[in-house]
Amino acid sequence: MPTTFLYKSDPVRGRQWAEVFRRRAPDIDFRIWPDIGDPAHVRFLAAWEPPQDLGALFPNLELLFSSGAGVDQFDLAALPAALPVVRMVEPGIVRGMVEYVTHAVLGLHRDMPQYRRQQHEGQWRPLPVRPAGERRVGVLGLGSLGQAVLAQLVCLGFDCAGWSRSLHSMEGVQCHAGEEGLEPFLARTDILVCLLPLTESTRGFLDARLFSMLPGGASLVHVGRGPQLVNADLLDALADGQIGDAVLDVTEPEPLPPAHAFWRHPRIQLTPHIASMTQPLSAAQAVLDNLRRFEAGHPMIGLVDRARGY
Ligand code: NDP
Ligand code: OXD
């Protein structure tokens, strides 16, 4: 039976995936939704939003790839129980995130938000420069993105720590884990970066309780998912100075309604969920490498644990 790889995401990027498959895997019939061909031939699907009722639509589907790093857009409980789900781990998305977070952390470290406010008020007022080694950066989430970001921040000389569900070990990074590791991790964090996946345990995680465990005036860089942040708690923490500045790439909802308080807040910098994006050429190659692993019976990179939700 012929093998179809079906792509259901941005069609412009899909055409770049098609070119990689044409060169590297001419044996696979690569198709872009809605041109599905014979549904019985579809063994592999890459999607941001998969179609409803996958099991009935594609009876021979063997793998579902997310076209992005997150899988929270999938209703995991509604997918066929035995279908393996694989998130996107590819060098392009990692590089983009390293650039974005490094830029945000350096900006906060060198007081750029404060200088912008001063410029607005016509004030020429130098602030003391603190060496990077005296700035404590903490990253929530030590997955493929959190670890790459930390490796770069360590190179820049920041005092770095990370927090995850299970305990990790990273050169130059103080690693903490689990509920008992959260308080000591937050207590030593001047710039907090959130790179957690959205799951039932991380929804609403960035709230008043968490902010109260940070040193007063700490900053937030949020690049995980909007629903992890309790918007009203951030506004309160900014109002009372518990949080000094926030850089938000993700919000709930996206986009924010025109009257939302975040748009014009003097201590919030917003970007429209662009911290990082899957790069089509390296993504198609990473997916093909995973397909080869799957066919050889080897573990795939980025296989989702459906019970954990990431
Ligand atoms: P990974 O799955 O590789 O890593 C997730 C990390 O979070 C792991 O270290 C995991 O711990 C930790 N974690 C998960 N749940 C918990 C929890 N309840 N308590 C403590 N730690 C937890 O994900 P990636 O690094 O690839 O991506 C992270 C997220 O970044 C994505 O899910 C997505 O939401 C976001 N993202 C945002 C983008 C943007 O443009 N803004 C672009 C790409 C991704 P452990 O290691 O112990 O399993
Ligand atoms: C992703 C994203 O998960 O773009 O890839 O947020």
XYZ file of C-alpha atoms and ligand atoms in Angstrom:
364
model
C 0.000 0.000 0.000
C 1.414 3.489 -0.864
C 2.296 5.717 2.100
C 0.855 9.218 2.353
C 2.278 11.872 4.669
C -0.457 14.489 5.078
C 0.402 18.051 6.143
C -2.343 20.235 7.620
C -0.927 23.590 8.630
C 0.208 26.787 6.889
C 0.230 25.830 3.154
C 3.069 28.227 2.260
C 5.372 26.450 4.700
C 3.836 23.141 3.583
C 5.253 23.688 0.092
C 8.740 23.942 1.632
C 8.134 20.679 3.523
C 7.011 19.128 0.216
C 10.332 20.062 -1.395
C 12.321 18.394 1.424
C 10.200 15.236 1.165
C 10.537 15.219 -2.642
C 14.339 15.301 -2.364
C 14.854 13.164 0.734
C 11.920 10.739 0.739
C 10.617 10.268 -2.816
C 9.001 6.984 -1.669
C 6.479 8.976 0.436
C 3.446 10.617 -1.187
C 3.515 14.060 0.542
C 0.184 15.903 0.397
C -1.090 19.219 1.717
C -4.588 19.408 3.232
C -7.291 19.357 1.827
C -5.736 17.272 -0.977
C -5.796 14.046 1.076
C -5.853 11.462 -1.740
C -7.048 8.043 -0.599
C -7.626 8.375 3.188
C -6.667 4.715 3.652
C -3.111 5.568 2.482
C -2.558 8.244 5.142
C -0.114 6.760 7.663
C 1.399 10.015 8.953
C -0.143 13.395 9.700
C 1.549 16.673 10.688
C -0.937 19.273 11.886
C -1.436 22.322 14.066
C -5.150 21.536 14.323
C -5.977 17.973 13.268
C -9.361 17.266 11.675
C -12.177 15.908 13.879
C -12.579 12.178 14.306
C -9.121 11.209 13.079
C -9.589 7.483 13.706
C -12.615 7.255 11.394
C -11.162 9.580 8.772
C -7.756 7.891 8.476
C -8.132 4.241 9.527
C -4.411 3.475 8.961
C -2.935 6.528 10.710
C 0.210 5.547 12.651
C 1.682 8.866 13.868
C 0.507 12.408 14.563
C 3.154 15.161 14.509
C 2.494 18.612 15.931
C 3.705 21.279 13.515
C 4.750 23.325 16.592
C 6.575 22.703 19.866
C 3.359 22.742 21.913
C 0.639 20.097 21.795
C -1.915 21.931 23.971
C -3.910 22.773 20.829
C -4.705 19.033 20.503
C -7.571 17.505 22.448
C -5.431 14.526 23.509
C -8.395 12.706 25.088
C -10.295 12.785 21.773
C -7.462 11.210 19.728
C -7.355 7.448 19.101
C -5.939 5.978 22.332
C -2.952 4.192 20.797
C -1.925 6.961 18.370
C 1.594 8.245 19.173
C 1.789 12.052 19.244
C 5.125 13.776 18.563
C 5.860 17.442 19.266
C 8.217 19.555 17.178
C 11.862 19.517 18.238
C 13.986 21.114 15.529
C 16.978 23.464 15.523
C 15.127 26.426 13.939
C 12.518 26.722 16.673
C 15.217 26.381 19.331
C 17.359 29.151 17.778
C 14.383 31.519 17.546
C 13.530 31.030 21.216
C 17.145 31.502 22.306
C 17.252 34.813 20.386
C 13.955 36.087 21.800
C 14.605 35.225 25.442
C 18.221 36.421 25.325
C 17.034 39.746 23.890
C 14.331 40.076 26.567
C 16.649 39.142 29.446
C 19.428 41.474 28.259
C 16.900 44.300 27.864
C 15.603 43.828 31.407
C 19.095 43.353 32.809
C 20.253 46.653 31.236
C 17.077 48.504 32.361
C 15.814 49.186 28.838
C 12.120 49.413 29.885
C 13.069 52.065 32.469
C 15.151 54.004 29.915
C 12.165 53.951 27.521
C 9.961 55.419 30.260
C 12.620 58.037 31.047
C 12.947 58.947 27.362
C 9.196 59.395 27.196
C 9.484 61.871 30.065
C 12.551 63.621 28.644
C 14.824 62.441 31.483
C 18.587 61.916 31.023
C 19.328 59.762 34.072
C 21.968 56.989 34.069
C 21.210 53.981 36.279
C 23.883 51.817 37.928
C 25.098 48.945 35.732
C 25.010 45.554 37.432
C 27.324 42.819 36.137
C 25.469 39.839 34.597
C 26.953 37.602 37.296
C 24.903 39.529 39.854
C 21.627 39.080 37.936
C 19.749 35.907 38.843
C 17.770 34.440 35.956
C 15.403 31.514 36.532
C 13.798 29.430 33.784
C 10.599 27.465 34.421
C 10.784 24.369 32.209
C 13.982 22.551 31.324
C 12.897 20.969 28.057
C 14.453 21.414 24.639
C 13.795 25.185 24.724
C 14.493 25.932 28.409
C 17.839 24.138 28.314
C 18.981 25.876 25.114
C 18.014 29.291 26.516
C 19.888 28.607 29.751
C 23.007 27.438 27.902
C 23.119 30.846 26.149
C 22.439 32.819 29.350
C 25.204 30.916 31.153
C 27.593 31.930 28.319
C 26.606 35.571 28.897
C 27.602 35.216 32.548
C 24.163 35.344 34.245
C 23.604 33.553 37.551
C 21.240 30.867 36.233
C 18.744 28.420 37.703
C 16.060 26.179 36.262
C 12.959 24.423 37.534
C 11.220 21.362 36.145
C 9.047 18.442 37.184
C 11.974 15.984 37.414
C 15.450 16.944 38.583
C 17.931 17.774 35.817
C 21.611 18.507 35.869
C 23.103 21.263 33.688
C 26.582 22.752 33.652
C 26.507 26.189 35.344
C 22.796 25.997 36.252
C 21.327 25.525 39.729
C 18.595 22.946 39.075
C 15.437 22.657 41.180
C 12.479 20.345 40.805
C 8.922 19.772 41.941
C 6.738 21.612 44.425
C 9.431 21.613 47.151
C 11.995 23.098 44.752
C 9.744 25.951 43.617
C 10.097 28.317 46.566
C 13.928 28.283 46.761
C 14.072 28.638 42.974
C 11.751 31.682 42.969
C 13.374 33.269 46.022
C 16.663 33.618 44.082
C 15.175 34.779 40.765
C 15.360 38.409 39.541
C 14.227 37.619 35.980
C 11.743 34.766 35.625
C 11.300 33.112 32.219
C 8.341 30.796 31.672
C 8.933 28.010 29.157
C 6.466 25.463 30.503
C 4.016 23.577 28.300
C 0.320 24.239 28.920
C -1.202 21.321 30.837
C -3.786 21.016 33.589
C -0.947 21.467 36.150
C 0.448 24.638 34.576
C -2.833 26.441 33.741
C -2.995 29.564 35.960
C 0.469 28.769 37.371
C 1.798 32.346 37.089
C -0.448 33.788 39.794
C -0.329 35.990 42.905
C 1.022 33.153 45.076
C 3.914 32.519 42.701
C 4.682 36.237 42.281
C 4.781 36.649 46.074
C 7.649 34.132 46.269
C 9.870 36.243 43.964
C 12.084 39.035 45.310
C 10.189 42.369 45.133
C 10.616 44.083 41.752
C 11.499 40.901 39.819
C 10.665 40.770 36.089
C 8.735 38.244 34.037
C 9.387 36.976 30.513
C 6.425 34.837 29.480
C 6.898 32.730 26.354
C 4.963 29.587 27.349
C 1.220 29.858 26.803
C -1.273 32.616 27.653
C -3.549 30.586 29.971
C -0.605 29.941 32.331
C -0.792 33.588 33.426
C -3.533 34.991 35.647
C -3.882 38.390 33.966
C -5.484 40.170 36.941
C -2.747 38.904 39.298
C -0.051 40.277 37.001
C -1.751 43.689 36.915
C -1.937 43.705 40.732
C 1.708 42.627 41.071
C 2.790 45.394 38.656
C 0.685 47.939 40.536
C 2.238 47.136 43.916
C 5.793 46.763 42.545
C 6.117 43.042 43.298
C 6.735 42.642 39.551
C 8.824 45.425 37.987
C 8.348 44.731 34.268
C 6.829 42.007 32.128
C 7.636 40.892 28.600
C 4.718 38.875 27.250
C 4.807 36.992 23.967
C 1.730 34.913 24.765
C -1.583 36.067 26.192
C -5.067 34.808 26.926
C -6.887 35.465 24.679
C -4.808 35.903 21.528
C -5.134 38.523 20.222
C -6.087 40.628 23.226
C -9.266 42.701 22.817
C -8.553 46.367 21.914
C -9.467 47.697 25.378
C -7.341 45.178 27.326
C -5.174 46.749 30.053
C -2.018 45.024 28.784
C -1.889 46.975 25.497
C -0.967 50.348 26.941
C 0.517 49.320 30.299
C 3.809 51.199 30.836
C 5.452 48.144 32.396
C 4.368 45.540 29.863
C 6.042 44.833 26.530
C 3.864 42.748 24.218
C 4.710 40.745 21.116
C 2.128 38.742 19.115
C 3.261 35.152 19.820
C 6.354 35.392 17.631
C 9.074 34.366 20.091
C 9.857 31.401 17.918
C 8.439 29.592 14.927
C 8.979 26.227 13.335
C 11.355 26.664 10.389
C 9.971 24.621 7.482
C 13.198 23.174 6.068
C 14.743 22.047 9.361
C 11.312 20.922 10.643
C 10.643 18.691 7.640
C 14.102 17.195 8.044
C 13.548 16.600 11.798
C 10.205 14.907 11.074
C 11.784 12.706 8.400
C 14.542 11.706 10.840
C 11.849 10.772 13.362
C 9.974 8.753 10.716
C 13.127 6.786 10.015
C 13.573 6.161 13.759
C 9.960 5.012 14.009
C 10.339 2.635 11.062
C 13.549 1.203 12.540
C 11.786 0.681 15.899
C 13.964 3.295 17.656
C 12.627 5.914 20.138
C 11.437 9.141 18.478
C 12.560 12.593 19.653
C 9.677 14.595 21.187
C 7.284 11.690 21.751
C 4.489 13.060 23.969
C 3.509 11.324 27.182
C -0.244 11.657 26.734
C -0.992 11.092 30.428
C 1.310 14.013 31.428
C 0.049 16.168 28.554
C 3.486 17.151 27.139
P 9.457 20.226 26.557
O 8.318 19.278 26.577
O 10.744 19.801 25.928
O 9.826 20.654 28.049
C 8.879 20.960 29.009
C 9.578 21.245 30.338
O 8.601 21.700 31.267
C 10.227 19.999 30.953
O 11.440 20.346 31.559
C 9.207 19.557 31.998
O 9.780 18.884 33.126
C 8.669 20.899 32.458
N 7.339 20.749 33.029
C 6.189 20.381 32.419
N 5.163 20.366 33.288
C 5.682 20.719 34.500
C 5.128 20.882 35.790
N 3.846 20.689 36.033
N 5.966 21.246 36.783
C 7.281 21.445 36.544
N 7.865 21.317 35.328
C 7.067 20.959 34.321
O 8.930 21.564 25.887
P 9.730 22.625 24.997
O 10.910 23.097 25.753
O 9.951 22.111 23.618
O 8.613 23.785 24.863
C 8.056 24.395 26.006
C 6.864 25.251 25.626
O 7.265 26.453 25.004
C 5.898 24.650 24.595
O 5.051 23.672 25.168
C 5.136 25.868 24.144
O 4.034 26.088 25.002
C 6.137 27.006 24.352
N 6.544 27.569 23.057
C 6.263 28.889 22.812
C 6.628 29.452 21.615
C 6.384 30.899 21.375
O 6.604 31.360 20.253
N 5.989 31.668 22.365
C 7.287 28.682 20.568
C 7.558 27.326 20.931
C 7.176 26.804 22.139
P 10.557 17.482 32.956
O 11.833 17.821 32.240
O 10.791 17.034 34.335
O 9.655 16.596 32.149
C 4.784 26.437 19.113
C 4.450 27.848 19.053
O 4.350 25.737 20.028
O 4.653 28.472 17.987
O 5.519 25.974 18.223
O 4.010 28.424 20.041
